[in-house]
Coordinates of C-alpha atoms and ligand atoms in Angstrom, one line a residue:
M143 CA -11.8 8.8 0.2
C144 CA -8.6 10.1 1.8
P145 CA -8.9 13.7 3.0
G146 CA -5.1 14.1 3.2
Y147 CA -4.2 12.6 -0.2
S148 CA -3.3 16.0 -1.8
L149 CA -1.3 17.0 1.3
G150 CA 0.5 13.6 1.3
L151 CA 1.5 14.0 -2.4
K152 CA 2.8 17.5 -1.8
L153 CA 4.8 16.3 1.3
I154 CA 6.4 13.5 -0.7
R155 CA 7.3 15.8 -3.6
S156 CA 8.7 18.4 -1.3
S157 CA 10.8 15.8 0.7
I158 CA 12.3 14.3 -2.5
A159 CA 13.1 17.8 -3.9
N160 CA 14.8 18.7 -0.6
M161 CA 17.0 15.5 -0.8
L162 CA 17.9 16.0 -4.4
H163 CA 18.7 19.7 -3.8
G164 CA 20.7 19.1 -0.6
F165 CA 22.8 16.0 -1.4
N166 CA 24.9 14.5 -4.2
R167 CA 24.4 10.7 -4.6
K168 CA 26.4 7.9 -6.0
L169 CA 26.6 4.2 -5.9
P170 CA 29.2 2.6 -3.5
E171 CA 32.7 1.5 -4.6
N172 CA 32.5 2.6 -8.2
M173 CA 29.6 0.3 -8.9
K174 CA 28.1 0.9 -12.3
P175 CA 24.4 1.8 -12.7
E176 CA 24.0 -1.0 -15.3
V177 CA 24.6 -3.7 -12.7
L178 CA 22.0 -2.3 -10.3
S179 CA 19.2 -4.8 -9.8
M180 CA 15.7 -3.3 -10.4
D181 CA 13.9 -6.5 -9.4
E182 CA 10.9 -6.1 -7.3
V183 CA 8.9 -8.2 -4.8
Y184 CA 5.3 -8.4 -5.7
G185 CA 3.0 -7.2 -2.9
L186 CA 0.9 -4.3 -1.7
A187 CA 3.7 -1.7 -2.0
T188 CA 6.1 -3.5 -4.4
P189 CA 9.4 -2.9 -2.6
R190 CA 12.9 -3.5 -4.1
K191 CA 14.1 -7.1 -4.0
F192 CA 17.6 -5.9 -3.0
P193 CA 17.9 -2.7 -0.9
L194 CA 19.4 0.3 -2.7
V195 CA 22.7 1.3 -1.2
A196 CA 23.7 4.9 -2.0
V197 CA 26.5 7.1 -0.8
V198 CA 25.2 10.7 -0.2
E199 CA 27.2 13.8 0.6
P200 CA 26.1 17.3 1.4
R201 CA 26.3 19.8 -1.5
L202 CA 25.3 23.0 0.3
P203 CA 27.0 25.1 2.9
N204 CA 26.6 23.8 6.5
H205 CA 24.3 26.6 7.7
L206 CA 21.6 25.5 5.2
Y207 CA 21.0 22.2 6.9
Ligands
HEM6 C1 0.3 10.1 -0.2 C2 -0.2 10.0 1.0 C3 -1.4 9.3 1.4 C4 -2.0 8.2 0.9 C5 -1.5 7.3 -0.2 C6 -3.2 7.9 1.7 C7 -4.1 6.9 1.5 C8 -5.3 6.7 2.2 C9 -6.2 5.6 1.9 C10 -6.1 4.5 0.9 C11 -7.3 5.8 2.7 C12 -8.6 5.0 2.8 C13 -9.6 5.6 1.9 C14 -10.9 4.8 1.9 O1 -11.3 4.4 2.9 O2 -11.5 4.6 0.8 C15 -7.0 7.0 3.6 C16 -7.9 7.5 4.5 C17 -7.6 8.6 5.3 N1 -6.4 9.4 5.3 FE1 -4.9 9.1 4.0 N2 -3.3 8.9 2.7 C18 -2.3 9.8 2.5 C19 -2.0 10.9 3.3 C20 -2.8 11.3 4.3 C21 -2.5 12.5 5.2 C22 -1.2 13.4 5.0 C23 -3.5 12.6 6.1 C24 -3.7 13.6 7.2 C25 -3.0 14.8 7.3 C26 -4.4 11.5 5.8 C27 -5.6 11.3 6.5 C28 -6.5 10.3 6.3 C29 -7.7 10.1 7.0 C30 -8.2 11.0 8.2 C31 -8.4 9.0 6.4 C32 -9.8 8.4 6.9 C33 -10.9 9.1 6.1 C34 -12.2 8.5 6.4 O3 -12.4 7.3 6.3 O4 -13.1 9.3 6.8 N3 -4.0 10.8 4.8 N4 -5.8 7.5 3.2

């Protein structure tokens, strides 16, 4: 058993929520979501076959970062 599992999940959720709240995201160079490859590489953690490239920009006032 992992004694930190519950804390780990909370940290992951909180980190993702912070990123979604703090930044707008878009694909580079007017790339359409339909052409994004969702292929995966089989293995222990199933990573993407091709890295996701995203352009992020702050959406909150500077003093909040
Ligand atoms: C989502 C996040 C996490 C995942 C997926 C995870 C996964 C695991 C796994 C698979 C094990 C081995 C369990 C076993 O032997 O049956 C383990 C053990 C352990 N984890 Fe995590 N873990 C996470 C977060 C954390 C955090 C945040 C901490 C500490 C703050 C932590 C501390 C430990 C410790 C001390 C053990 C060894 C327990 C023992 O063998 O006595 N883990 N974890």
